[in-house]
């Protein structure tokens, strides 16, 4: 199918094309959202994922700055979470057990016996329905997914929606909505891995990261939070002033070791409402991304476990620290932690969440 302009009045524009075919014959659609200011995003219907995002550096050179794969086998396998909309519950639920109103639901689990990112067949592996949209000077795509009662063990029928909108200045806004017909738990996130030097260019250890958070959640050896919020003060998790990633992931703190030699933790964000919570920058090239969200938590994962088995769109393998994920979210294992912010959604309520990634060069 040739590219077809779907939104052509004003700026940016949206085009669509068939990107791939699934083993069962269904077609995967790619929407390209283009901005004349220099930022362009590519979104796939498979996993409602951001497959690529092109941004200029300080000299105007455009590079794809998110990790992604082209092969369907990878997108349904080891690369399933790269850039995807993750759900029904992002991050981990211990032992696949989710209590809701006194009833404990047994969820589908992965190796290790925990539920990660909604289970082995979570939202990242699904084909979403999408339509182009425009809101003022923003253009993009709105994708919807119907998740039936009992899907991966979760109670209630969930109707989920995610909208990607790009504006001319390089701001990518991601809005989430969901409703249910029975009490359930919901925690949706965006799982892009950023490398501001360019996809496939190597490790992000030379990137600088700032996170507006006074606390974080320490984890056990299986990356399940072990209890109360801990202060970041005096730890490698204190990123209230920007720090070079490579200088923190070599710290001797046991928490760094438990995550495989880096970060894979939830920061407890300061403030409320839509606010700036993190800044990632690449000093050598000047690219910078600010992360804003309405969510209470941010999972920072430095790609510690990439082992070269995945090959990106650049044709180069992804090895340790090939990208960094900034996953806005509620806290992991919240269904089993009543002291954490609740993730319960009930009939008649609407789950809403907004995350913004604002790209620039300096």
Coordinates of C-alpha atoms in Angstrom, one line a residue:
X1 CA 0.0 0.0 0.0
X2 CA 1.5 3.4 -1.0
X3 CA 1.8 6.2 1.5
X4 CA -1.4 8.2 1.7
X5 CA -1.7 11.7 3.1
X6 CA -4.5 11.7 5.7
X7 CA -4.0 15.0 7.3
X8 CA -2.7 17.6 4.9
X9 CA -4.1 21.0 6.1
X10 CA -1.7 22.9 8.3
X11 CA 1.3 21.3 10.0
X12 CA 2.5 18.8 10.8
X13 CA 1.1 16.1 8.5
X14 CA 0.2 12.4 8.9
X15 CA 0.7 9.7 6.3
X16 CA 0.0 6.0 6.6
X17 CA 1.3 2.8 5.0
X18 CA 1.4 -0.9 5.5
X19 CA 4.5 -1.7 7.5
X20 CA 4.3 -5.5 7.8
X21 CA 2.0 -8.5 7.8
X22 CA 1.4 -10.7 10.9
X23 CA 1.6 -14.5 10.6
X24 CA -2.2 -14.6 10.6
X25 CA -2.4 -12.3 7.6
X26 CA -3.4 -9.1 9.4
X27 CA -1.6 -6.0 8.3
X28 CA 0.4 -3.7 10.6
X29 CA -0.1 0.0 9.8
X30 CA 2.6 2.7 10.2
X31 CA 1.6 6.3 10.7
X32 CA 4.3 8.9 10.0
X33 CA 3.7 12.2 11.8
X34 CA 6.0 14.9 10.3
X35 CA 7.0 18.3 11.5
X36 CA 8.7 20.9 9.4
X37 CA 10.5 22.0 12.5
X38 CA 12.5 18.9 12.3
X39 CA 10.9 16.2 14.5
X40 CA 9.2 13.3 12.9
X41 CA 7.5 10.3 14.6
X42 CA 6.6 6.9 13.3
X43 CA 3.9 4.9 15.1
X44 CA 2.9 1.3 14.5
X45 CA -0.5 -0.3 15.1
X46 CA 1.2 -3.3 16.5
X47 CA 1.6 -2.5 20.2
X48 CA 0.6 1.1 19.6
X49 CA 4.3 1.7 19.5
X50 CA 6.6 4.5 18.7
X51 CA 8.9 2.8 16.2
X52 CA 11.1 5.8 15.4
X53 CA 11.5 9.4 16.2
X54 CA 13.8 11.7 14.1
X55 CA 15.2 14.8 15.9
X56 CA 17.9 17.2 14.9
X57 CA 21.1 17.9 16.8
X58 CA 22.6 21.3 17.4
X59 CA 23.9 21.3 13.8
X60 CA 20.5 20.3 12.3
X61 CA 21.5 16.7 11.6
X62 CA 18.5 14.4 12.0
X63 CA 18.8 11.0 13.6
X64 CA 16.4 8.4 14.8
X65 CA 16.7 8.6 18.6
X66 CA 14.6 5.7 19.8
X67 CA 15.4 2.0 19.6
X68 CA 13.2 -0.2 17.3
X69 CA 13.1 -3.3 15.1
X70 CA 11.5 -4.0 11.8
X71 CA 11.1 -7.8 11.8
X72 CA 7.6 -9.0 13.0
X73 CA 9.3 -11.9 14.7
X74 CA 11.2 -9.4 16.9
X75 CA 8.2 -7.2 17.6
X76 CA 6.2 -10.2 18.8
X77 CA 9.2 -11.6 20.7
X78 CA 12.3 -10.0 22.3
X79 CA 11.6 -6.5 21.0
X80 CA 7.9 -6.5 22.0
X81 CA 8.2 -3.7 24.5
X82 CA 10.5 -1.4 22.5
X83 CA 8.5 1.8 22.1
X84 CA 5.2 0.1 22.9
X85 CA 2.1 1.1 24.9
X86 CA 2.4 -1.3 27.8
X87 CA -0.5 -2.7 29.7
X88 CA -2.9 -3.7 31.1
X89 CA -0.5 -3.2 34.0
X90 CA 3.0 -1.8 33.3
X91 CA 5.9 -3.0 35.4
X92 CA 5.7 -6.0 37.8
X93 CA 3.0 -7.6 39.9
X94 CA 4.5 -10.0 42.4
X95 CA 3.7 -13.7 41.8
X96 CA 1.0 -12.7 39.4
X97 CA -1.5 -12.1 42.2
X98 CA -3.7 -9.0 42.0
X99 CA -6.2 -8.5 44.9
X100 CA -9.2 -6.3 43.9
X101 CA -12.0 -5.7 46.4
X102 CA -11.2 -8.8 48.4
X103 CA -10.8 -11.2 45.5
X104 CA -7.3 -12.2 44.4
X105 CA -7.0 -12.7 40.7
X106 CA -4.3 -15.0 39.3
X107 CA -2.6 -13.4 36.3
X108 CA -0.5 -14.8 33.5
X109 CA 3.1 -14.7 34.4
X110 CA 6.5 -14.8 32.7
X111 CA 9.6 -16.7 33.6
X112 CA 10.3 -16.1 37.3
X113 CA 6.7 -16.3 38.3
X114 CA 5.8 -12.6 38.2
X115 CA 3.6 -10.6 35.8
X116 CA 5.6 -8.1 33.8
X117 CA 4.0 -5.4 31.6
X118 CA 0.6 -7.1 31.6
X119 CA 1.7 -10.7 31.0
X120 CA 3.3 -12.6 28.2
X121 CA 0.6 -11.5 25.7
X122 CA 0.1 -8.0 27.0
X123 CA -0.9 -4.9 25.0
X124 CA 2.5 -4.6 23.4
X125 CA 1.7 -7.7 21.3
X126 CA -1.7 -6.6 20.1
X127 CA -2.9 -5.0 16.9
X128 CA -4.6 -1.7 17.8
X129 CA -7.2 0.1 15.7
X130 CA -6.0 3.6 14.7
X131 CA -7.3 6.8 13.0
X132 CA -5.4 10.1 12.3
X133 CA -6.4 13.1 14.4
X134 CA -5.7 16.8 14.7
X135 CA -6.0 19.1 17.7
X136 CA -5.1 22.7 16.8
X137 CA -1.5 22.7 15.5
X138 CA -0.9 19.1 16.8
X139 CA -1.4 16.1 14.5
X140 CA -1.1 12.4 15.2
X141 CA -3.0 9.2 15.6
X142 CA -5.5 7.8 18.1
X143 CA -5.4 4.0 18.7
X144 CA -7.9 1.9 20.6
X145 CA -7.9 -1.7 22.0
X146 CA -10.6 -3.9 23.4
X147 CA -9.3 -6.1 26.2
X148 CA -12.0 -8.7 27.3
X149 CA -12.7 -9.8 30.8
X150 CA -10.1 -12.4 31.9
X151 CA -7.5 -11.1 29.4
X152 CA -4.2 -12.4 30.9
X153 CA -6.2 -13.0 34.1
X154 CA -7.3 -9.4 34.6
X155 CA -10.9 -8.8 35.7
X156 CA -13.3 -6.7 33.7
X157 CA -13.6 -5.7 30.0
X158 CA -11.2 -2.8 29.4
X159 CA -11.5 -0.3 26.6
X160 CA -8.1 1.4 26.2
X161 CA -7.1 4.4 24.1
X162 CA -3.8 6.1 23.4
X163 CA -3.3 9.2 21.4
X164 CA 0.1 10.4 20.0
X165 CA 0.2 14.1 19.0
X166 CA 3.2 16.0 17.6
X167 CA 3.4 19.7 17.4
X168 CA 5.7 21.8 15.2
X169 CA 8.0 22.6 18.0
X170 CA 9.0 19.0 18.6
X171 CA 6.7 18.1 21.5
X172 CA 5.3 14.6 21.5
X173 CA 2.2 14.4 23.7
X174 CA 0.8 10.9 24.7
X175 CA -2.6 10.8 26.2
X176 CA -4.2 7.6 27.7
X177 CA -7.8 6.8 28.5
X178 CA -9.5 3.6 29.7
X179 CA -12.9 2.5 31.0
X180 CA -14.0 -0.8 32.5
X181 CA -17.2 -2.7 33.2
X182 CA -15.9 -4.3 36.4
X183 CA -13.4 -3.3 39.1
X184 CA -9.8 -3.9 37.8
X185 CA -6.3 -2.5 38.0
X186 CA -4.8 -0.4 35.2
X187 CA -1.3 1.1 34.8
X188 CA -0.4 2.1 31.2
X189 CA 2.9 3.5 30.1
X190 CA 5.1 4.3 27.1
X191 CA 8.2 2.1 26.7
X192 CA 10.5 3.9 24.3
X193 CA 14.2 3.5 24.8
X194 CA 16.0 6.8 24.0
X195 CA 19.5 7.1 22.6
X196 CA 20.0 10.8 21.8
X197 CA 23.3 10.1 19.9
X198 CA 21.2 8.0 17.5
X199 CA 19.7 4.6 17.4
X200 CA 22.3 1.9 17.2
X201 CA 25.2 4.3 18.0
X202 CA 26.3 2.5 21.1
X203 CA 25.8 3.0 24.8
X204 CA 24.0 5.9 26.5
X205 CA 26.6 6.1 29.3
X206 CA 27.7 9.6 28.1
X207 CA 24.1 10.9 28.5
X208 CA 23.2 13.2 31.4
X209 CA 20.0 12.6 33.4
X210 CA 18.0 14.6 35.9
X211 CA 15.0 13.3 37.7
X212 CA 12.8 15.5 40.0
X213 CA 12.3 12.9 42.8
X214 CA 13.2 12.9 46.5
X215 CA 12.4 9.2 46.8
X216 CA 12.6 5.8 45.0
X217 CA 11.6 2.2 45.6
X218 CA 14.4 -0.2 46.5
X219 CA 13.8 -3.7 45.0
X220 CA 14.6 -7.3 45.9
X221 CA 16.7 -9.7 43.7
X222 CA 13.6 -10.2 41.4
X223 CA 13.1 -6.4 41.0
X224 CA 9.9 -6.4 43.1
X225 CA 9.7 -3.3 45.5
X226 CA 10.6 -4.4 49.0
X227 CA 8.5 -1.9 50.9
X228 CA 8.5 1.8 51.9
X229 CA 9.8 4.7 49.8
X230 CA 13.5 5.4 50.4
X231 CA 15.2 8.7 50.3
X232 CA 17.5 9.2 47.3
X233 CA 19.8 11.3 49.5
X234 CA 23.4 9.9 49.6
X235 CA 22.6 7.3 46.9
X236 CA 23.3 7.0 43.2
X237 CA 19.6 7.5 42.8
X238 CA 19.8 11.2 43.7
X239 CA 19.4 12.8 40.3
X240 CA 17.9 16.0 41.5
X241 CA 21.0 17.6 39.9
X242 CA 21.9 16.2 36.5
X243 CA 24.4 13.4 36.5
X244 CA 26.3 11.4 33.9
X245 CA 24.7 7.9 33.6
X246 CA 28.0 6.1 33.2
X247 CA 29.2 7.5 36.5
X248 CA 26.1 6.2 38.4
X249 CA 25.8 2.7 37.0
X250 CA 29.2 1.7 38.2
X251 CA 28.3 2.6 41.8
X252 CA 28.8 -0.1 44.4
X253 CA 25.3 0.4 45.9
X254 CA 23.7 -3.1 46.1
X255 CA 20.6 -1.8 44.4
X256 CA 22.6 -1.1 41.2
X257 CA 23.9 -4.7 41.3
X258 CA 20.4 -6.1 41.8
X259 CA 19.3 -4.5 38.6
X260 CA 22.1 -6.0 36.6
X261 CA 24.6 -3.1 36.8
X262 CA 22.4 -0.1 36.3
X263 CA 19.0 1.4 37.0
X264 CA 15.7 -0.5 36.8
X265 CA 13.8 1.3 39.5
X266 CA 10.8 3.5 40.1
X267 CA 11.4 7.0 41.2
X268 CA 8.7 8.6 43.4
X269 CA 8.2 11.9 41.7
X270 CA 7.9 15.3 43.4
X271 CA 4.8 17.4 42.7
X272 CA 1.4 16.8 41.2
X273 CA -0.4 17.4 37.9
X274 CA 1.4 17.8 34.6
X275 CA 4.9 18.9 35.4
X276 CA 8.4 18.3 34.3
X277 CA 9.9 15.3 36.0
X278 CA 13.0 14.4 34.0
X279 CA 15.6 15.8 31.5
X280 CA 17.8 13.6 29.4
X281 CA 20.5 15.2 27.4
X282 CA 23.5 14.2 25.1
X283 CA 26.1 16.9 25.6
X284 CA 28.2 15.9 22.6
X285 CA 25.4 16.4 20.0
X286 CA 23.2 18.8 21.9
X287 CA 19.9 16.8 21.7
X288 CA 17.7 17.1 24.8
X289 CA 14.4 15.6 25.8
X290 CA 12.3 16.8 28.7
X291 CA 9.7 14.4 30.2
X292 CA 6.5 15.8 31.7
X293 CA 3.7 13.7 33.2
X294 CA 0.7 13.5 35.4
X295 CA 1.9 10.2 36.9
X296 CA 3.3 9.7 40.4
X297 CA 6.2 7.5 39.3
X298 CA 9.0 7.1 36.7
X299 CA 10.7 3.8 36.0
X300 CA 14.2 4.5 34.7
X301 CA 15.7 1.5 33.0
X302 CA 19.2 1.8 31.5
X303 CA 19.0 -1.2 29.2
X304 CA 21.3 -3.3 31.4
X305 CA 20.2 -6.6 29.9
X306 CA 20.5 -5.9 26.1
X307 CA 22.9 -8.6 25.0
X308 CA 23.3 -8.2 21.2
X309 CA 20.5 -10.7 20.3
X310 CA 18.3 -7.9 18.9
X311 CA 19.3 -6.0 15.8
X312 CA 17.8 -2.5 15.4
X313 CA 16.6 -0.6 12.3
X314 CA 20.2 0.7 11.9
X315 CA 21.4 -2.9 11.3
X316 CA 23.5 -2.8 14.4
X317 CA 22.9 -5.1 17.5
X318 CA 21.7 -3.7 20.8
X319 CA 24.2 -4.3 23.6
X320 CA 24.1 -3.3 27.2
X321 CA 23.0 0.4 27.8
X322 CA 22.0 0.8 24.1
X323 CA 19.1 3.0 25.3
X324 CA 17.4 4.3 28.4
X325 CA 13.6 4.0 29.1
X326 CA 11.8 6.8 31.0
X327 CA 8.5 5.0 31.8
X328 CA 5.9 7.3 33.4
X329 CA 3.6 5.1 35.6
X330 CA 2.0 4.3 38.9
X331 CA 4.2 2.2 41.1
X332 CA 5.0 -1.5 40.5
X333 CA 3.2 -4.1 42.5
X334 CA 0.7 -1.5 43.8
X335 CA -2.2 -4.1 43.9
X336 CA -0.3 -5.8 46.7
X337 CA 0.9 -2.5 48.4
X338 CA -2.1 -0.6 49.8
X339 CA 0.3 2.2 50.9
X340 CA 1.1 3.0 47.3
X341 CA -1.2 5.1 45.1
X342 CA -4.1 3.0 44.0
X343 CA -4.4 1.6 40.5
X344 CA -8.0 0.4 40.8
X345 CA -10.4 1.5 38.1
X346 CA -14.1 1.0 38.6
X347 CA -17.2 1.1 36.3
X348 CA -18.3 4.7 35.7
X349 CA -14.8 6.0 36.2
X350 CA -12.3 6.9 33.5
X351 CA -8.5 6.3 33.7
X352 CA -6.7 9.4 32.3
X353 CA -3.0 10.0 32.0
X354 CA -0.8 12.4 30.0
X355 CA 2.9 12.2 29.2
X356 CA 4.9 14.7 27.1
X357 CA 8.4 14.2 25.6
X358 CA 9.7 17.7 24.5
X359 CA 12.6 17.5 22.1
X360 CA 15.1 20.3 21.5
X361 CA 18.8 20.9 20.8
X362 CA 21.2 23.2 22.6

